[in-house]
Short mmCIF file of C-alpha atoms and ligand atoms in Angstrom, two decimals:
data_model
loop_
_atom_site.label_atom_id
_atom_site.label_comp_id
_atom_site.label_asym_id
_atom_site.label_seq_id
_atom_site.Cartn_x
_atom_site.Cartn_y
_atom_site.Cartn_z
CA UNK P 188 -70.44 40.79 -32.74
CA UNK P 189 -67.30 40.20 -34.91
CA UNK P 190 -66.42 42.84 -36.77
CA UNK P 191 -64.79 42.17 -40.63
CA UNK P 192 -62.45 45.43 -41.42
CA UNK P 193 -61.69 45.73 -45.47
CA UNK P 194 -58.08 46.92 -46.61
CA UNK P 195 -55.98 46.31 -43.56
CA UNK P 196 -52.34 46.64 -43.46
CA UNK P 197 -50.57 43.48 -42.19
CA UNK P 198 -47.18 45.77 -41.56
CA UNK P 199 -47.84 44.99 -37.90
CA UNK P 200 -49.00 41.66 -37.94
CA UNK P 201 -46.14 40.02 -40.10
CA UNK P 202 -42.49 40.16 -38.25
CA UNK P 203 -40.73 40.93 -41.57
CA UNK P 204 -42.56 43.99 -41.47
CA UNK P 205 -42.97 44.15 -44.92
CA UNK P 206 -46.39 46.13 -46.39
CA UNK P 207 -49.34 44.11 -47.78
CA UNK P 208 -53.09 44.74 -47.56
CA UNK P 209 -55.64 42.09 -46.55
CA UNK P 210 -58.87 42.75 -48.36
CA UNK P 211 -60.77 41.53 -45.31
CA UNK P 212 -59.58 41.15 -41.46
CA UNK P 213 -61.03 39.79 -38.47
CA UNK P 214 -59.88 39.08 -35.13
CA UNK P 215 -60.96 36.02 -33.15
CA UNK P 216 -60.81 36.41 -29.64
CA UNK P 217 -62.61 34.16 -28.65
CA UNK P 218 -63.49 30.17 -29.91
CA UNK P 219 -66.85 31.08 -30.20
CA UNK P 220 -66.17 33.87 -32.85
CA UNK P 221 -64.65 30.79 -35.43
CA UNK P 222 -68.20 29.28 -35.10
CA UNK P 223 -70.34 32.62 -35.54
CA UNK P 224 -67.51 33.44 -38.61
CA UNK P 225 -67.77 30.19 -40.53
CA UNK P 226 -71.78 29.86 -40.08
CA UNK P 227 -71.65 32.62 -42.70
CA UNK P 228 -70.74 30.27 -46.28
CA UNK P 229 -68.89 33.35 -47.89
CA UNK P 230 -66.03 33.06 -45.65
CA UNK P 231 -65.81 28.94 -46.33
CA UNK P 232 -65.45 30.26 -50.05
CA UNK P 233 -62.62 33.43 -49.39
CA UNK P 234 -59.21 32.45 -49.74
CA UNK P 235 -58.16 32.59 -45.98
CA UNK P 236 -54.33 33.63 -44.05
CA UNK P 237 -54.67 32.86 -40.32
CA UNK P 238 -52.28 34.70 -38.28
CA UNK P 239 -50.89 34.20 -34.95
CA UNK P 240 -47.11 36.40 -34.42
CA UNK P 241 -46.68 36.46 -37.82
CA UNK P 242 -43.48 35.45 -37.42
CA UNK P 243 -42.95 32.94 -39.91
CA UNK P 244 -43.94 33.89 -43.37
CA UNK P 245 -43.78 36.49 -46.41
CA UNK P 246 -46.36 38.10 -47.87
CA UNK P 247 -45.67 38.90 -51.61
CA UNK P 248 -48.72 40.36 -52.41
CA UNK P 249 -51.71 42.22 -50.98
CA UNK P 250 -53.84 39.30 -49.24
CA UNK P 251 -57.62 38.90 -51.69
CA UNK P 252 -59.30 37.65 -49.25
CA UNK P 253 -59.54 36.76 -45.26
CA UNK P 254 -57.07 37.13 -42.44
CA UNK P 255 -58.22 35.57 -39.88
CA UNK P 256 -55.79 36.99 -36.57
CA UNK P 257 -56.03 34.34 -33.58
CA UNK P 258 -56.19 36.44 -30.75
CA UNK P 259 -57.63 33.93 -27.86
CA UNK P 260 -55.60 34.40 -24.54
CA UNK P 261 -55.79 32.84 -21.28
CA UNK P 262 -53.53 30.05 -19.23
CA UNK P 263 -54.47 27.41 -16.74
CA UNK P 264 -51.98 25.43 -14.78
CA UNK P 265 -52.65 21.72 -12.87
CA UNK P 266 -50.15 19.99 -10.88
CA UNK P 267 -50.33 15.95 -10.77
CA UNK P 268 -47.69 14.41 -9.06
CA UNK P 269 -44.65 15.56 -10.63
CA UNK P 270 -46.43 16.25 -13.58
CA UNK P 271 -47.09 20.14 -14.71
CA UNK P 272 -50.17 20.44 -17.56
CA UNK P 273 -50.22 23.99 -18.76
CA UNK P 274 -52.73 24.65 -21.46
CA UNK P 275 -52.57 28.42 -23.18
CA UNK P 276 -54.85 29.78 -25.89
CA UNK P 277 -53.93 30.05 -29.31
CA UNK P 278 -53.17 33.82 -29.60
CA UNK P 279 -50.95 34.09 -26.25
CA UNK P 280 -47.44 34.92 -26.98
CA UNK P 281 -44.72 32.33 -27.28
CA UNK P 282 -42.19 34.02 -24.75
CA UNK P 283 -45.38 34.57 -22.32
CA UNK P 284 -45.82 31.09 -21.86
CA UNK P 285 -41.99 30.41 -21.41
CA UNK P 286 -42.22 33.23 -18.74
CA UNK P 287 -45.15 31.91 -16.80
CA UNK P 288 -43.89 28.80 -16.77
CA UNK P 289 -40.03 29.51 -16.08
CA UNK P 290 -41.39 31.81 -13.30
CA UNK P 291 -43.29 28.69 -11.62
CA UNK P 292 -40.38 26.65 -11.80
CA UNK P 293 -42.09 24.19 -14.66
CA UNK P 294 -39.61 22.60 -16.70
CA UNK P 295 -39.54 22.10 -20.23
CA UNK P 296 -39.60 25.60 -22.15
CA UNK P 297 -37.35 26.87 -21.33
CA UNK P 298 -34.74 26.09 -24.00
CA UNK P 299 -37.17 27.54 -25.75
CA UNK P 300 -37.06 30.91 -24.78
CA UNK P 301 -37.65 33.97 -26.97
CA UNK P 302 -38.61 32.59 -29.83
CA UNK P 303 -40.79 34.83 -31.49
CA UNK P 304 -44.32 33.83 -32.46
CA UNK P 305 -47.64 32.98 -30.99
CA UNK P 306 -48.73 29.69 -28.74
CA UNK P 307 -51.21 28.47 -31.87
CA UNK P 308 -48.52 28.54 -34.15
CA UNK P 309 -46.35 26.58 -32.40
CA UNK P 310 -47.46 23.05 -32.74
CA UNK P 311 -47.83 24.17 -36.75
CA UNK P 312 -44.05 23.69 -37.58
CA UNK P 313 -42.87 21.57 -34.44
CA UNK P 314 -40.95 24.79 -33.34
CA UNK P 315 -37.11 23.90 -32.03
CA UNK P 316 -33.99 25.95 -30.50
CA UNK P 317 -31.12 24.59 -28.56
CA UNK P 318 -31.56 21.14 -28.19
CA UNK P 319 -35.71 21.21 -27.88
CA UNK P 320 -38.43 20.53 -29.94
CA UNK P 321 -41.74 21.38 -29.44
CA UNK P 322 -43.21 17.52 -29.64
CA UNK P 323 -41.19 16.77 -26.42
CA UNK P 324 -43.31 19.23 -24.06
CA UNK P 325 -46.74 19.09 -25.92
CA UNK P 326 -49.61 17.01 -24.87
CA UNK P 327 -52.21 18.03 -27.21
CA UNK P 328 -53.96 20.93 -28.87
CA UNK P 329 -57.71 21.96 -29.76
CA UNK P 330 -58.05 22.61 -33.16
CA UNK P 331 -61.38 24.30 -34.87
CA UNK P 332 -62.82 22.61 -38.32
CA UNK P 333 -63.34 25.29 -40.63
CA UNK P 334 -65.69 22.39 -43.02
CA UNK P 335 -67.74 21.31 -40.06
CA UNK P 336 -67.74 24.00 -37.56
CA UNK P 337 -66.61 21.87 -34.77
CA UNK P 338 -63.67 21.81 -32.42
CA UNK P 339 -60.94 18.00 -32.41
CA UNK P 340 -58.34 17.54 -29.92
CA UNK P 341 -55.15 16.37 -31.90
CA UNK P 342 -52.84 14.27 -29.65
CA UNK P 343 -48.88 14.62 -29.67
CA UNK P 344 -48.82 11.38 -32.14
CA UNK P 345 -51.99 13.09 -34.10
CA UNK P 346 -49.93 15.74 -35.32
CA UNK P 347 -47.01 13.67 -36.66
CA UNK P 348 -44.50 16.09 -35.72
CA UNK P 349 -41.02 16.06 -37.44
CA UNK P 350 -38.03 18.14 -38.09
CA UNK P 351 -40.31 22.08 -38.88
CA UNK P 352 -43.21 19.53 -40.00
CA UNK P 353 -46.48 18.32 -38.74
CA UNK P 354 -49.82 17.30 -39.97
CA UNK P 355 -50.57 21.21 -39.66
CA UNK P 356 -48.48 22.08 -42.60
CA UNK P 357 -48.84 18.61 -44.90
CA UNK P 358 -52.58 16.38 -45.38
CA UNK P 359 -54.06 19.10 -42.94
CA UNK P 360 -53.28 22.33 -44.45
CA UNK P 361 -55.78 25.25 -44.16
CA UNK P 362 -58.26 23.07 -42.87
CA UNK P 363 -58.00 23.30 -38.66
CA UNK P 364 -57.23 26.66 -36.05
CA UNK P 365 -55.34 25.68 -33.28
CA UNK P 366 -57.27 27.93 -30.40
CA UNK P 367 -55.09 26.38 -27.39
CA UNK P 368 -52.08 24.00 -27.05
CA UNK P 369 -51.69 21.74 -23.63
CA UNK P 370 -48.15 20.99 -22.47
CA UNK P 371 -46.74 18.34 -20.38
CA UNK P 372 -44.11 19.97 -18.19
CA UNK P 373 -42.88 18.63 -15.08
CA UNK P 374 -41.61 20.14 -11.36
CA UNK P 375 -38.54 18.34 -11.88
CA UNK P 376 -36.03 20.29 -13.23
CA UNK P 377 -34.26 18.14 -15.81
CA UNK P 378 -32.55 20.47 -17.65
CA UNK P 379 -31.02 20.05 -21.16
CA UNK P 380 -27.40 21.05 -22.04
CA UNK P 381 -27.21 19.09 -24.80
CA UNK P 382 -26.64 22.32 -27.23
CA UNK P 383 -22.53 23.45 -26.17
CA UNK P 384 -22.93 27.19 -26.41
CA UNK P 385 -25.77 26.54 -23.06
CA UNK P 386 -22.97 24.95 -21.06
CA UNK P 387 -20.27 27.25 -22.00
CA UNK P 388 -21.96 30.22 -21.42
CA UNK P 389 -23.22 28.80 -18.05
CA UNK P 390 -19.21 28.43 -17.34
CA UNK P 391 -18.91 31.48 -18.35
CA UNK P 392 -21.39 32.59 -15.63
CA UNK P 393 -19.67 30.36 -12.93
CA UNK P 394 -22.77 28.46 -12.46
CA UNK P 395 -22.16 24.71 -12.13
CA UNK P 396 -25.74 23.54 -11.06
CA UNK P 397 -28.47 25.27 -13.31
CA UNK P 398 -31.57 26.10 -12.28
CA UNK P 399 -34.43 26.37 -15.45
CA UNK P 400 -34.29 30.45 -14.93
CA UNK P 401 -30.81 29.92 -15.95
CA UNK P 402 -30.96 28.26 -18.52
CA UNK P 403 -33.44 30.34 -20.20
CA UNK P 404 -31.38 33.32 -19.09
CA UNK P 405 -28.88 32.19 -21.17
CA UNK P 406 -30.98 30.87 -24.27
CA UNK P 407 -32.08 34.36 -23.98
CA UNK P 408 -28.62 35.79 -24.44
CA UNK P 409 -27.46 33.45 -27.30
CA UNK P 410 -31.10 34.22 -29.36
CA UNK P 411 -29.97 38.20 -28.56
CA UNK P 412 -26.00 37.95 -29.80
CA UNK P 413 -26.97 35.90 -32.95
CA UNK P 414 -30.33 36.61 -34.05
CA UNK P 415 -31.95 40.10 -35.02
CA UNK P 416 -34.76 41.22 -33.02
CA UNK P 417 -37.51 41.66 -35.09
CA UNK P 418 -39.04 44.48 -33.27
CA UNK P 419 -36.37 46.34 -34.38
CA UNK P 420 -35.23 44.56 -37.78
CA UNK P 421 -37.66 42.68 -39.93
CA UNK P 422 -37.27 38.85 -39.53
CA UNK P 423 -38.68 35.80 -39.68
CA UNK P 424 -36.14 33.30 -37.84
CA UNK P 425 -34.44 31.02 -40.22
CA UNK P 426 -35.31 31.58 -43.63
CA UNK P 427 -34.46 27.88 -44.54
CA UNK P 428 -34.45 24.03 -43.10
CA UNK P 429 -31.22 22.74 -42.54
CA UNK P 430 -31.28 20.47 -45.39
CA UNK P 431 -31.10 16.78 -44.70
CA UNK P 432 -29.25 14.50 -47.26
CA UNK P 433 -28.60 10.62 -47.76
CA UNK P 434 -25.43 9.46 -46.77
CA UNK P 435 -24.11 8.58 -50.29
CA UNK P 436 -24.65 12.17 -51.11
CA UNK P 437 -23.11 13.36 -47.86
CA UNK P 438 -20.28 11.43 -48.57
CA UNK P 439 -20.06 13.35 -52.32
CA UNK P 440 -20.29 16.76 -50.91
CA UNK P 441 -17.42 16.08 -47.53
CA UNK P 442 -14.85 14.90 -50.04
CA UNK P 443 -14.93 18.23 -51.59
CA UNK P 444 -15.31 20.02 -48.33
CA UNK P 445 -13.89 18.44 -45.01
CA UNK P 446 -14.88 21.28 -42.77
CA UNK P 447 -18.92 20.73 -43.89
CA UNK P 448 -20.67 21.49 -40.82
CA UNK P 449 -23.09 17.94 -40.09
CA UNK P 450 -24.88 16.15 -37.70
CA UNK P 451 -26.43 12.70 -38.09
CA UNK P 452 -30.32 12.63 -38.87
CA UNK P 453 -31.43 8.89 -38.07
CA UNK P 454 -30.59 6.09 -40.22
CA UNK P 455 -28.85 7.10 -43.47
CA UNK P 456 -29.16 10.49 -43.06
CA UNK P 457 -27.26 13.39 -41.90
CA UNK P 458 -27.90 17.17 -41.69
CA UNK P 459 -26.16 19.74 -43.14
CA UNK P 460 -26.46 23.44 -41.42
CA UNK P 461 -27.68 25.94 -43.54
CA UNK P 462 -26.05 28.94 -42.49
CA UNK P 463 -22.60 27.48 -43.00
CA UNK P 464 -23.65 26.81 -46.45
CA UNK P 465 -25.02 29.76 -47.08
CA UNK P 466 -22.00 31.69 -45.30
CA UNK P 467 -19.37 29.84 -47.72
CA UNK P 468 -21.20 31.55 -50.60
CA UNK P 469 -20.35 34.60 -49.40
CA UNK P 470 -23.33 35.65 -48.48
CA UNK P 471 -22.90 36.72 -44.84
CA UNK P 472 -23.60 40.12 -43.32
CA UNK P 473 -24.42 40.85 -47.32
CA UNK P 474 -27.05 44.52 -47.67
CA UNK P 475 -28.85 43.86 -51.13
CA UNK P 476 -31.27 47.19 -51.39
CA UNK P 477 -33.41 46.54 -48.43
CA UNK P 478 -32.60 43.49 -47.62
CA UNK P 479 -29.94 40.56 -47.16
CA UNK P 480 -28.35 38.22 -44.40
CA UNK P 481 -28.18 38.52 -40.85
CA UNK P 482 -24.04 39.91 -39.80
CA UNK P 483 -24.42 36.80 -37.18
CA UNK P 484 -26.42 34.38 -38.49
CA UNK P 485 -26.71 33.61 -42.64
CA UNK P 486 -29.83 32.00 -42.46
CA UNK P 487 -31.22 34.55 -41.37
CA UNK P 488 -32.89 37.09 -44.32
CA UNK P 489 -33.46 40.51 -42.79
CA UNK P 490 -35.13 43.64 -43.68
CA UNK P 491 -33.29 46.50 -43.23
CA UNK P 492 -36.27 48.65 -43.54
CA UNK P 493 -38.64 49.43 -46.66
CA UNK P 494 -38.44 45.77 -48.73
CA UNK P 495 -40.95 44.62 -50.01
CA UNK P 496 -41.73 40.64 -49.59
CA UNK P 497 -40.83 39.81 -53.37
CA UNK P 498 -37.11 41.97 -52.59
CA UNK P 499 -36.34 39.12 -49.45
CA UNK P 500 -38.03 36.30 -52.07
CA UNK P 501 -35.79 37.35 -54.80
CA UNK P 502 -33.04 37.45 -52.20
CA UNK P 503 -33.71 33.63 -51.25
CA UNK P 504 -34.12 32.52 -54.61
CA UNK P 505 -30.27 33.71 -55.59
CA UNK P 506 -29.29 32.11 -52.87
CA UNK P 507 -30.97 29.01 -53.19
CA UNK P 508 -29.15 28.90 -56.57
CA UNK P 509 -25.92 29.72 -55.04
CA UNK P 510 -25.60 27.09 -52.61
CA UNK P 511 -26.53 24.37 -55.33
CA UNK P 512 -23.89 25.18 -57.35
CA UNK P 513 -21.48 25.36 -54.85
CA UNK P 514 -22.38 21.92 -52.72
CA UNK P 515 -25.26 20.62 -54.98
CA UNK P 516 -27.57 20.65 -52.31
CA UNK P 517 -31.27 22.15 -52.37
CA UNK P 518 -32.33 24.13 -49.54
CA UNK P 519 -35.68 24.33 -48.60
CA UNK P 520 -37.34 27.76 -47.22
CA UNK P 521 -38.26 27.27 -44.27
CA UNK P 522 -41.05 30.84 -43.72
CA UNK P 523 -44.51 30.23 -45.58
CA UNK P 524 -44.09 32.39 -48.86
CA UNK P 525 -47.82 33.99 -48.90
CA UNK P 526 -48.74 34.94 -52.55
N1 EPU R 47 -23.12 28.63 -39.02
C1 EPU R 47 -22.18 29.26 -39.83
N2 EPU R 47 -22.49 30.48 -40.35
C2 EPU R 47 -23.66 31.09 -40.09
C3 EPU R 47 -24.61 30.46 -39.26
C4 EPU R 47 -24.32 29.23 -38.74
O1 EPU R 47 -21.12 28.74 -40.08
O2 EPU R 47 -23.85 32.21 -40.58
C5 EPU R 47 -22.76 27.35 -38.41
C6 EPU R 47 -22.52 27.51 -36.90
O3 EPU R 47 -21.23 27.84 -36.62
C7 EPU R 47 -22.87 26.13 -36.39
C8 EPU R 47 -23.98 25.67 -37.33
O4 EPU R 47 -23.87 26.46 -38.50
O5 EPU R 47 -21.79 25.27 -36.52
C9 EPU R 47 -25.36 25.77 -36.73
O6 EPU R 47 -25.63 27.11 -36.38
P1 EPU R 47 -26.61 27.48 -35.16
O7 EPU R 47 -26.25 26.70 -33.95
O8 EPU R 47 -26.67 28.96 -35.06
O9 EPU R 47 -28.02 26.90 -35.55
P2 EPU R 47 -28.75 26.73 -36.96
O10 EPU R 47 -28.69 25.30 -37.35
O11 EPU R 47 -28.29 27.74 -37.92
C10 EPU R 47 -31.04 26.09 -35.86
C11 EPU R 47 -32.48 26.50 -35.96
C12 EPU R 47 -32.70 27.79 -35.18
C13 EPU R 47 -32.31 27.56 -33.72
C14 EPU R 47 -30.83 27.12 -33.69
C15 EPU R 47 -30.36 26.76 -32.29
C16 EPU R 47 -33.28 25.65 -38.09
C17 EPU R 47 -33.70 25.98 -39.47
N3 EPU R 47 -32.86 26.67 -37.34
O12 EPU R 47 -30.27 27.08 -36.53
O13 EPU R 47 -34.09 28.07 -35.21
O14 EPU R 47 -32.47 28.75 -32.96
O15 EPU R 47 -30.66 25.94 -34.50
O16 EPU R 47 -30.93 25.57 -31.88
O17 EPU R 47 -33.34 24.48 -37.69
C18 EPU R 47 -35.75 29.20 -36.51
O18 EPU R 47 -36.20 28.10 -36.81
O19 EPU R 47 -36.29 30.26 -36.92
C19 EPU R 47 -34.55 29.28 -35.68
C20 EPU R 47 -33.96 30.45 -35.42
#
């Protein structure tokens, strides 16, 4: 029988840790529970919040009306050829996964390592670190309905995943649950270098042929020297996109400033990094209140303990103005801002 709690604080279900109440709460452990929930019209009609980590977004506000926590578990594993399909349910922790599957020797996560957040979440903003996107290791998810009570497989092309973006966040929004996400890994370990602090730090180590544990032992120590850990300081990742411009413009904004940190982004287009941006505005390491940037990592908006989600908002919206003055460019916040 699911069981609908009233005023629930989401302190512990939102990374950021910031307080907010949820006027009603239930926890779905099961895909079963999503089709028992939604048979009842009033919660079609609530305004709903579904939760997985809780690791990217802000709550500004206490929630009026349903959040909805994903909390299905379970992994299964099938070997074909070289081929490696893993399939875990919505609610399992990110890092989890990467374990069981670093631990089995299946390649593919592992540059993902320790990236906070939950498995159903995942496919929502095309999660990437160090060189890896989600869309290269997934193969497909499940997805409930809320309108017609019924459960779609989406395939990788489905989802239209892009730089943070996919079909989750754009023409589909608030209309499918992920409840479990299938990935295409293989036995052969093909691993990926391609970001320079992995291979450095692997010289570092002496190790001159990785093996996938390595590499995500030393994803795992990058994430740890650069990024808060939001267990013990509220967080949400990067707060922004790393803002992709036209060329013309790019060309504008490197004439003033050589050093720009860039990458190219496809034809025309070339990516700016956010951090450095936000870091020439002076705004690294900065303590505002409660709040401010992370000491390693600008993009980063932390809460130092007792802010409130509109303190961090405020926060991103002076800096958001900052950086356009400076460079002219826009950024974009990355977290879902949850009014
Ligand atoms: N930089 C600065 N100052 C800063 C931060 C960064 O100058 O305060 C410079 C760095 O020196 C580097 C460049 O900016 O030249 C890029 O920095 P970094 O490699 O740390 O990565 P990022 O672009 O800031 C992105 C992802 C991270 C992911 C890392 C590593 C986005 C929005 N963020 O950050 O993802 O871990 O690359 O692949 O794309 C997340 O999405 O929550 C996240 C943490």
């Amino acid at each position: 029988m699911l069981q609908i709690e009233q005023n629930v604080s989401l302190k512990n279900f939102n990374t950021f840790g910031v307080e907010a109440l949820a006027k009603y709460f239930v926890e779905i452990n099961h895909e079963d529970d999503l089709v028992e929930l939604f048979m009842d019209p009033q919660w079609k009609q609530e305004r709903l919040l579904v939760v997985g980590g809780g690791s990217n977004m802000l709550l500004l506000n206490d929630f009026d009306g349903l959040v909805l926590h994903v909390n299905i578990r379970g992994f299964e594993h099938r070997i074909e050829h070289n081929n490696v399909y893993v399939e875990a349910g919505g609610g399992e922790v990110w890092n989890d996964l990467v374990n069981f599957c670093v631990a089995r020797e299946y390649a593919g996560l592992e540059n993902l390592s320790l990236i906070p957040g939950s498995v159903g979440a995942s496919p929502i903003q095309n999660i990437g670190a160090y060189g890896v996107e989600l869309k290269d290791v997934f193969h497909s998810c499940c997805a409930f309905e809320i309108a017609t009570g019924t459960f779609k497989t989406f395939t990788n092309t489905d989802c239209k995943f892009g730089y943070r973006e996919s079909v989750f966040k754009n023409e589909l929004k608030g209309q499918y649950i992920i409840v479990s996400v299938k990935f295409l890994l293989s036995l052969i370990a093909n691993v990926n270098l391609r970001y320079g602090a992995i291979e450095q730090e692997l010289t570092n180590r002496g190790i001159t042929a990785p093996t996938i544990k390595d590499v995500s032992q030393v994803v795992s120590h990058i994430r740890v020297s650069k990024l808060p850990d939001p267990s013990t300081i509220g967080n949400a990742g990067s707060f922004f996109k790393n803002p992709v411009i036209t060329q013309a413009e790019f060309e504008t904004v490197h004439a003033k400033f050589p050093d720009i940190v860039n990458y190219p982004a496809g034809d025309g287009y070339v990516k700016l990094a956010a951090g450095w941006l936000i870091e020439q505005c002076g705004w690294k390491g900065k303590i505002i209140g409660n709040t401010g940037t992370w000491k390693n990592q600008a993009l980063v908006l932390v809460n130092h303990g007792g802010a409130t989600g509109r303190e961090v908002y405020n926060l991103s919206s002076q800096i958001i103005d900052s950086v356009y003055t400076k460079f002219g460019v826009t950024l974009q916040r990355e977290v879902n801002i949850i009014n």
